[in-house]
Amino acid sequence: GENVEQHPSTLSVQEGDSAVIKCTYSDSASNYFPWYKQELGKGPQLIIDIRSNVGEKKDQRIAVTLNKTAKHFSLHITETQPEDSAVYFCAASIPNTGNQFYFGTGTSLTVIP
Amino acid sequence: IAGITQAPTSQILAAGRRMTLRCTQDMRHNAMYWYRQDLGLGLRLIHYSNTAGTTGKGEVPDGYSVSRANTDDFPLTLASAVPSQTSVYFCASSDLPPGEQFFGPGTRLTVL
C-alpha cells in the first residue's frame, strides 16, 4: 500500500508569517492529494486538494504544490492568522482502490498572535 | 442538512464487551469509511464500503466488523473490545472516487 510521511510534526509561527508543511508518498500511482484541517474536538475538514495532472493550486491564502517526479507535495499558508491554528493532515489516494486515503501523521500548527 | 452524524459522542467500555458505533449520512454518498485516530499515528482506515451491500478491509481491520445494508448507514462493531481499541473513531463518506471525504464529529471510545 501507500506510505505517506509528513513533516514537521509541530510548527509554530508568528502571526502574519508563512507556514509550510511537506509530505512525501511512495506509490507513483497516487493521483489525488487532499489536505485536511482538524480543529480540537472536531472531525477533519478538507481545505484544499490537488490532482496529479496539476502542479499547483491556490485558494486565497492557501496553496498546494505537487512534484510528481520527486513524489512530494506541500501545503503553503501565507499571512497566517490565529484561527489557522489546528492540526493539518495530508493524504494520498491511489486510483481504483475505492477512494482509500492514506494519511500522514499530522502537523500541529500554532500561530502566535 | 446534517451531513454525517455519529453516535455515541463518547463511551467507556469494559474489555470483552460488544460495542457498535453508529454512523449515518444524509448526502446520498455511495462510499463510506471508518477511521481510527491515535496520537502520533494520524488517521488509519479500518473498513470501507464503496456501495450499499459491499464492504472492504482497510489498513487496520482486525477486531472490527462493518455492514452496509443501505446507503445511509454504516455501523462499526467491536465484537469483544480490548484496551488497544481505545481511540477516537471517525466515520466519513464521499461521492464517486476520487474526491473529498466528509468526516463526522467522531466517537471517543475508552476500553478499560
PDB file of C-alpha atoms in Angstrom:
ATOM      1  CA  GLY A   1       0.000   0.000   0.000  1.00  0.00           C
ATOM      2  CA  GLU A   2       0.833   3.669   0.016  1.00  0.00           C
ATOM      3  CA  ASN A   3       3.101   5.243   2.666  1.00  0.00           C
ATOM      4  CA  VAL A   4       2.710   8.956   3.364  1.00  0.00           C
ATOM      5  CA  GLU A   5       5.218  10.810   5.522  1.00  0.00           C
ATOM      6  CA  GLN A   6       4.535  14.284   6.855  1.00  0.00           C
ATOM      7  CA  HIS A   7       6.869  16.905   8.349  1.00  0.00           C
ATOM      8  CA  PRO A   8       7.139  18.685  10.654  1.00  0.00           C
ATOM      9  CA  SER A   9       5.011  17.179  13.407  1.00  0.00           C
ATOM     10  CA  THR A  10       4.746  20.558  15.139  1.00  0.00           C
ATOM     11  CA  LEU A  11       5.141  24.072  13.782  1.00  0.00           C
ATOM     12  CA  SER A  12       4.935  27.453  15.478  1.00  0.00           C
ATOM     13  CA  VAL A  13       4.876  30.690  13.517  1.00  0.00           C
ATOM     14  CA  GLN A  14       4.257  34.332  14.275  1.00  0.00           C
ATOM     15  CA  GLU A  15       1.008  35.797  13.071  1.00  0.00           C
ATOM     16  CA  GLY A  16       1.462  37.124   9.558  1.00  0.00           C
ATOM     17  CA  ASP A  17       4.313  34.758   8.700  1.00  0.00           C
ATOM     18  CA  SER A  18       4.055  31.842   6.290  1.00  0.00           C
ATOM     19  CA  ALA A  19       3.771  28.163   7.199  1.00  0.00           C
ATOM     20  CA  VAL A  20       4.871  25.244   5.054  1.00  0.00           C
ATOM     21  CA  ILE A  21       4.054  21.580   5.648  1.00  0.00           C
ATOM     22  CA  LYS A  22       5.599  18.873   3.494  1.00  0.00           C
ATOM     23  CA  CYS A  23       4.530  15.348   2.605  1.00  0.00           C
ATOM     24  CA  THR A  24       6.088  12.552   0.604  1.00  0.00           C
ATOM     25  CA  TYR A  25       4.381   9.494  -0.813  1.00  0.00           C
ATOM     26  CA  SER A  26       5.705   6.174  -2.004  1.00  0.00           C
ATOM     27  CA  ASP A  27       3.344   4.922  -4.702  1.00  0.00           C
ATOM     28  CA  SER A  28       3.754   6.699  -8.047  1.00  0.00           C
ATOM     29  CA  ALA A  29       0.219   5.617  -8.982  1.00  0.00           C
ATOM     30  CA  SER A  30      -1.303   8.014  -6.411  1.00  0.00           C
ATOM     31  CA  ASN A  31      -3.248  10.705  -8.228  1.00  0.00           C
ATOM     32  CA  TYR A  32      -5.256  12.654  -5.663  1.00  0.00           C
ATOM     33  CA  PHE A  33      -3.778  14.606  -2.751  1.00  0.00           C
ATOM     34  CA  PRO A  34      -6.115  16.332  -0.284  1.00  0.00           C
ATOM     35  CA  TRP A  35      -5.206  18.414   2.746  1.00  0.00           C
ATOM     36  CA  TYR A  36      -7.419  18.378   5.826  1.00  0.00           C
ATOM     37  CA  LYS A  37      -7.614  20.742   8.790  1.00  0.00           C
ATOM     38  CA  GLN A  38      -8.738  19.389  12.145  1.00  0.00           C
ATOM     39  CA  GLU A  39      -9.733  21.690  14.967  1.00  0.00           C
ATOM     40  CA  LEU A  40      -9.833  20.478  18.537  1.00  0.00           C
ATOM     41  CA  GLY A  41     -12.719  18.127  19.174  1.00  0.00           C
ATOM     42  CA  LYS A  42     -13.902  18.090  15.575  1.00  0.00           C
ATOM     43  CA  GLY A  43     -13.585  15.899  12.525  1.00  0.00           C
ATOM     44  CA  PRO A  44     -11.120  16.726   9.730  1.00  0.00           C
ATOM     45  CA  GLN A  45     -12.320  19.150   7.082  1.00  0.00           C
ATOM     46  CA  LEU A  46     -10.969  19.491   3.546  1.00  0.00           C
ATOM     47  CA  ILE A  47      -9.193  22.792   2.897  1.00  0.00           C
ATOM     48  CA  ILE A  48      -7.596  22.180  -0.489  1.00  0.00           C
ATOM     49  CA  ASP A  49      -6.787  19.323  -2.820  1.00  0.00           C
ATOM     50  CA  ILE A  50      -4.751  18.709  -5.956  1.00  0.00           C
ATOM     51  CA  ARG A  51      -4.800  16.101  -8.661  1.00  0.00           C
ATOM     52  CA  SER A  52      -1.767  14.623 -10.373  1.00  0.00           C
ATOM     53  CA  ASN A  53      -2.325  16.476 -13.634  1.00  0.00           C
ATOM     54  CA  VAL A  54      -1.776  19.832 -11.876  1.00  0.00           C
ATOM     55  CA  GLY A  55       1.423  21.234 -10.346  1.00  0.00           C
ATOM     56  CA  GLU A  56      -0.008  23.970  -8.149  1.00  0.00           C
ATOM     57  CA  LYS A  57      -3.355  25.140  -6.846  1.00  0.00           C
ATOM     58  CA  LYS A  58      -4.242  28.240  -4.851  1.00  0.00           C
ATOM     59  CA  ASP A  59      -7.222  29.284  -2.800  1.00  0.00           C
ATOM     60  CA  GLN A  60      -6.798  32.684  -1.186  1.00  0.00           C
ATOM     61  CA  ARG A  61      -4.072  32.285   1.494  1.00  0.00           C
ATOM     62  CA  ILE A  62      -3.658  28.560   0.925  1.00  0.00           C
ATOM     63  CA  ALA A  63      -1.705  26.852  -1.834  1.00  0.00           C
ATOM     64  CA  VAL A  64      -0.607  23.326  -2.564  1.00  0.00           C
ATOM     65  CA  THR A  65       2.252  22.267  -4.818  1.00  0.00           C
ATOM     66  CA  LEU A  66       2.882  18.818  -6.249  1.00  0.00           C
ATOM     67  CA  ASN A  67       6.113  17.359  -7.599  1.00  0.00           C
ATOM     68  CA  LYS A  68       5.235  14.004  -9.158  1.00  0.00           C
ATOM     69  CA  THR A  69       8.821  13.180 -10.079  1.00  0.00           C
ATOM     70  CA  ALA A  70      10.022  13.573  -6.509  1.00  0.00           C
ATOM     71  CA  LYS A  71       6.749  12.263  -5.091  1.00  0.00           C
ATOM     72  CA  HIS A  72       6.184  15.068  -2.681  1.00  0.00           C
ATOM     73  CA  PHE A  73       3.575  17.744  -2.134  1.00  0.00           C
ATOM     74  CA  SER A  74       3.403  20.730   0.174  1.00  0.00           C
ATOM     75  CA  LEU A  75       0.866  22.991   1.837  1.00  0.00           C
ATOM     76  CA  HIS A  76       1.645  26.704   1.995  1.00  0.00           C
ATOM     77  CA  ILE A  77      -0.304  29.082   4.226  1.00  0.00           C
ATOM     78  CA  THR A  78       0.523  32.766   3.852  1.00  0.00           C
ATOM     79  CA  GLU A  79      -0.332  35.648   6.200  1.00  0.00           C
ATOM     80  CA  THR A  80      -1.150  33.223   8.973  1.00  0.00           C
ATOM     81  CA  GLN A  81      -3.840  34.099  11.498  1.00  0.00           C
ATOM     82  CA  PRO A  82      -4.548  32.677  14.972  1.00  0.00           C
ATOM     83  CA  GLU A  83      -7.579  30.834  13.572  1.00  0.00           C
ATOM     84  CA  ASP A  84      -5.208  28.854  11.347  1.00  0.00           C
ATOM     85  CA  SER A  85      -4.014  27.061  14.499  1.00  0.00           C
ATOM     86  CA  ALA A  86      -5.056  23.416  14.116  1.00  0.00           C
ATOM     87  CA  VAL A  87      -3.750  20.003  13.112  1.00  0.00           C
ATOM     88  CA  TYR A  88      -3.223  19.568   9.377  1.00  0.00           C
ATOM     89  CA  PHE A  89      -3.175  16.211   7.592  1.00  0.00           C
ATOM     90  CA  CYS A  90      -2.055  15.370   4.096  1.00  0.00           C
ATOM     91  CA  ALA A  91      -3.305  12.292   2.278  1.00  0.00           C
ATOM     92  CA  ALA A  92      -2.789  10.388  -0.943  1.00  0.00           C
ATOM     93  CA  SER A  93      -5.220   8.251  -2.900  1.00  0.00           C
ATOM     94  CA  ILE A  94      -4.440   5.547  -5.430  1.00  0.00           C
ATOM     95  CA  PRO A  95      -6.918   5.127  -8.291  1.00  0.00           C
ATOM     96  CA  ASN A  96      -9.063   2.014  -8.453  1.00  0.00           C
ATOM     97  CA  THR A  97      -8.758   1.400  -4.716  1.00  0.00           C
ATOM     98  CA  GLY A  98     -12.201   2.664  -3.757  1.00  0.00           C
ATOM     99  CA  ASN A  99     -11.057   6.184  -2.872  1.00  0.00           C
ATOM    100  CA  GLN A 100      -8.996   4.904   0.040  1.00  0.00           C
ATOM    101  CA  PHE A 101      -6.960   7.671   1.612  1.00  0.00           C
ATOM    102  CA  TYR A 102      -3.560   7.138   3.157  1.00  0.00           C
ATOM    103  CA  PHE A 103      -2.977   9.889   5.693  1.00  0.00           C
ATOM    104  CA  GLY A 104       0.171  11.467   7.017  1.00  0.00           C
ATOM    105  CA  THR A 105       0.664  11.608  10.777  1.00  0.00           C
ATOM    106  CA  GLY A 106      -0.347  15.261  11.070  1.00  0.00           C
ATOM    107  CA  THR A 107       1.228  18.646  11.792  1.00  0.00           C
ATOM    108  CA  SER A 108       0.126  20.692  14.786  1.00  0.00           C
ATOM    109  CA  LEU A 109       0.317  24.329  13.702  1.00  0.00           C
ATOM    110  CA  THR A 110       0.304  27.113  16.284  1.00  0.00           C
ATOM    111  CA  VAL A 111       0.052  30.720  15.144  1.00  0.00           C
ATOM    112  CA  ILE A 112       1.319  33.068  17.829  1.00  0.00           C
ATOM    113  CA  PRO A 113      -0.529  36.405  17.982  1.00  0.00           C
TER     114      PRO A 113
ATOM    115  CA  ILE B   1     -28.606  19.304   6.302  1.00  0.00           C
ATOM    116  CA  ALA B   2     -26.823  17.310   9.000  1.00  0.00           C
ATOM    117  CA  GLY B   3     -24.115  15.737   6.833  1.00  0.00           C
ATOM    118  CA  ILE B   4     -22.678  12.884   8.867  1.00  0.00           C
ATOM    119  CA  THR B   5     -23.764  12.034  12.372  1.00  0.00           C
ATOM    120  CA  GLN B   6     -22.046   9.623  14.749  1.00  0.00           C
ATOM    121  CA  ALA B   7     -23.246   8.101  17.982  1.00  0.00           C
ATOM    122  CA  PRO B   8     -22.369   7.937  20.746  1.00  0.00           C
ATOM    123  CA  THR B   9     -20.173  11.002  21.216  1.00  0.00           C
ATOM    124  CA  SER B  10     -18.104   9.137  23.764  1.00  0.00           C
ATOM    125  CA  GLN B  11     -18.209   5.805  25.553  1.00  0.00           C
ATOM    126  CA  ILE B  12     -16.334   3.998  28.277  1.00  0.00           C
ATOM    127  CA  LEU B  13     -16.450   0.249  27.787  1.00  0.00           C
ATOM    128  CA  ALA B  14     -15.251  -2.738  29.776  1.00  0.00           C
ATOM    129  CA  ALA B  15     -12.875  -5.076  27.975  1.00  0.00           C
ATOM    130  CA  GLY B  16     -14.657  -8.032  26.429  1.00  0.00           C
ATOM    131  CA  ARG B  17     -17.902  -6.180  25.832  1.00  0.00           C
ATOM    132  CA  ARG B  18     -19.511  -5.789  22.438  1.00  0.00           C
ATOM    133  CA  MET B  19     -19.981  -2.276  21.077  1.00  0.00           C
ATOM    134  CA  THR B  20     -21.492  -0.801  17.929  1.00  0.00           C
ATOM    135  CA  LEU B  21     -20.606   2.686  16.767  1.00  0.00           C
ATOM    136  CA  ARG B  22     -23.257   4.247  14.589  1.00  0.00           C
ATOM    137  CA  CYS B  23     -22.780   6.408  11.519  1.00  0.00           C
ATOM    138  CA  THR B  24     -25.442   7.965   9.316  1.00  0.00           C
ATOM    139  CA  GLN B  25     -25.081  10.296   6.342  1.00  0.00           C
ATOM    140  CA  ASP B  26     -27.768  12.223   4.506  1.00  0.00           C
ATOM    141  CA  MET B  27     -25.761  13.216   1.430  1.00  0.00           C
ATOM    142  CA  ARG B  28     -26.568  10.041  -0.540  1.00  0.00           C
ATOM    143  CA  HIS B  29     -22.870   9.346  -0.938  1.00  0.00           C
ATOM    144  CA  ASN B  30     -22.105   5.915  -2.294  1.00  0.00           C
ATOM    145  CA  ALA B  31     -18.864   5.385  -0.340  1.00  0.00           C
ATOM    146  CA  MET B  32     -18.372   5.321   3.440  1.00  0.00           C
ATOM    147  CA  TYR B  33     -15.348   4.768   5.645  1.00  0.00           C
ATOM    148  CA  TRP B  34     -14.304   4.136   9.238  1.00  0.00           C
ATOM    149  CA  TYR B  35     -11.016   5.504  10.594  1.00  0.00           C
ATOM    150  CA  ARG B  36      -9.362   5.415  13.961  1.00  0.00           C
ATOM    151  CA  GLN B  37      -7.203   8.309  15.100  1.00  0.00           C
ATOM    152  CA  ASP B  38      -4.392   7.780  17.567  1.00  0.00           C
ATOM    153  CA  LEU B  39      -1.834  10.329  18.720  1.00  0.00           C
ATOM    154  CA  GLY B  40       1.242  10.262  16.500  1.00  0.00           C
ATOM    155  CA  LEU B  41      -0.309   7.815  14.047  1.00  0.00           C
ATOM    156  CA  GLY B  42      -2.758  10.016  12.214  1.00  0.00           C
ATOM    157  CA  LEU B  43      -5.899   8.526  10.682  1.00  0.00           C
ATOM    158  CA  ARG B  44      -5.878   4.852   9.770  1.00  0.00           C
ATOM    159  CA  LEU B  45      -8.571   3.199   7.691  1.00  0.00           C
ATOM    160  CA  ILE B  46     -10.392   0.313   9.384  1.00  0.00           C
ATOM    161  CA  HIS B  47     -13.059  -0.663   6.857  1.00  0.00           C
ATOM    162  CA  TYR B  48     -14.739   0.916   3.891  1.00  0.00           C
ATOM    163  CA  SER B  49     -17.750   0.425   1.648  1.00  0.00           C
ATOM    164  CA  ASN B  50     -17.931   1.619  -1.942  1.00  0.00           C
ATOM    165  CA  THR B  51     -21.656   0.988  -2.241  1.00  0.00           C
ATOM    166  CA  ALA B  52     -24.525  -0.492  -0.274  1.00  0.00           C
ATOM    167  CA  GLY B  53     -24.096  -4.238   0.095  1.00  0.00           C
ATOM    168  CA  THR B  54     -20.301  -4.268  -0.248  1.00  0.00           C
ATOM    169  CA  THR B  55     -17.502  -3.759   2.269  1.00  0.00           C
ATOM    170  CA  GLY B  56     -13.730  -3.968   2.256  1.00  0.00           C
ATOM    171  CA  LYS B  57     -10.844  -4.112   4.689  1.00  0.00           C
ATOM    172  CA  GLY B  58      -8.607  -1.160   5.295  1.00  0.00           C
ATOM    173  CA  GLU B  59      -5.220  -0.882   6.966  1.00  0.00           C
ATOM    174  CA  VAL B  60      -6.255  -1.999  10.479  1.00  0.00           C
ATOM    175  CA  PRO B  61      -9.392  -4.224  10.235  1.00  0.00           C
ATOM    176  CA  ASP B  62      -8.652  -6.826  12.933  1.00  0.00           C
ATOM    177  CA  GLY B  63     -11.169  -6.828  15.771  1.00  0.00           C
ATOM    178  CA  TYR B  64     -13.725  -4.778  13.833  1.00  0.00           C
ATOM    179  CA  SER B  65     -16.608  -5.599  11.528  1.00  0.00           C
ATOM    180  CA  VAL B  66     -18.951  -3.467   9.424  1.00  0.00           C
ATOM    181  CA  SER B  67     -22.139  -3.820   7.448  1.00  0.00           C
ATOM    182  CA  ARG B  68     -23.768  -1.675   4.776  1.00  0.00           C
ATOM    183  CA  ALA B  69     -27.421  -2.630   4.492  1.00  0.00           C
ATOM    184  CA  ASN B  70     -28.391   0.695   2.907  1.00  0.00           C
ATOM    185  CA  THR B  71     -26.812   3.850   1.519  1.00  0.00           C
ATOM    186  CA  ASP B  72     -27.141   5.987   4.636  1.00  0.00           C
ATOM    187  CA  ASP B  73     -25.897   3.782   7.491  1.00  0.00           C
ATOM    188  CA  PHE B  74     -22.505   2.219   8.139  1.00  0.00           C
ATOM    189  CA  PRO B  75     -22.191   0.785  11.674  1.00  0.00           C
ATOM    190  CA  LEU B  76     -18.852  -0.360  13.098  1.00  0.00           C
ATOM    191  CA  THR B  77     -18.892  -3.251  15.586  1.00  0.00           C
ATOM    192  CA  LEU B  78     -16.271  -4.305  18.103  1.00  0.00           C
ATOM    193  CA  ALA B  79     -17.229  -7.886  18.916  1.00  0.00           C
ATOM    194  CA  SER B  80     -15.056  -8.137  22.041  1.00  0.00           C
ATOM    195  CA  ALA B  81     -13.369  -4.856  22.909  1.00  0.00           C
ATOM    196  CA  VAL B  82      -9.738  -4.724  24.018  1.00  0.00           C
ATOM    197  CA  PRO B  83      -7.814  -1.802  25.575  1.00  0.00           C
ATOM    198  CA  SER B  84      -5.797  -1.277  22.370  1.00  0.00           C
ATOM    199  CA  GLN B  85      -9.039  -0.255  20.685  1.00  0.00           C
ATOM    200  CA  THR B  86      -9.147   2.868  22.834  1.00  0.00           C
ATOM    201  CA  SER B  87      -9.169   5.611  20.229  1.00  0.00           C
ATOM    202  CA  VAL B  88     -11.185   8.293  18.514  1.00  0.00           C
ATOM    203  CA  TYR B  89     -13.248   6.848  15.683  1.00  0.00           C
ATOM    204  CA  PHE B  90     -14.289   8.866  12.650  1.00  0.00           C
ATOM    205  CA  CYS B  91     -16.800   7.947  10.012  1.00  0.00           C
ATOM    206  CA  ALA B  92     -16.561   9.555   6.580  1.00  0.00           C
ATOM    207  CA  SER B  93     -18.408   9.479   3.283  1.00  0.00           C
ATOM    208  CA  SER B  94     -17.693  10.511  -0.275  1.00  0.00           C
ATOM    209  CA  ASP B  95     -19.220  10.604  -3.698  1.00  0.00           C
ATOM    210  CA  LEU B  96     -17.670   8.768  -6.645  1.00  0.00           C
ATOM    211  CA  PRO B  97     -13.912   8.384  -6.163  1.00  0.00           C
ATOM    212  CA  PRO B  98     -11.540  10.069  -6.051  1.00  0.00           C
ATOM    213  CA  GLY B  99     -12.876  13.033  -4.178  1.00  0.00           C
ATOM    214  CA  GLU B 100     -13.465  14.799  -0.918  1.00  0.00           C
ATOM    215  CA  GLN B 101     -14.315  12.685   2.069  1.00  0.00           C
ATOM    216  CA  PHE B 102     -16.673  14.330   4.555  1.00  0.00           C
ATOM    217  CA  PHE B 103     -15.999  13.426   8.175  1.00  0.00           C
ATOM    218  CA  GLY B 104     -18.329  13.071  11.117  1.00  0.00           C
ATOM    219  CA  PRO B 105     -17.620  14.600  14.554  1.00  0.00           C
ATOM    220  CA  GLY B 106     -16.067  11.410  15.940  1.00  0.00           C
ATOM    221  CA  THR B 107     -16.667   8.978  18.787  1.00  0.00           C
ATOM    222  CA  ARG B 108     -14.190   8.844  21.646  1.00  0.00           C
ATOM    223  CA  LEU B 109     -14.004   5.252  22.889  1.00  0.00           C
ATOM    224  CA  THR B 110     -12.178   4.141  26.009  1.00  0.00           C
ATOM    225  CA  VAL B 111     -11.792   0.425  26.700  1.00  0.00           C
ATOM    226  CA  LEU B 112     -10.794  -0.432  30.244  1.00  0.00           C
TER     227      LEU B 112
END
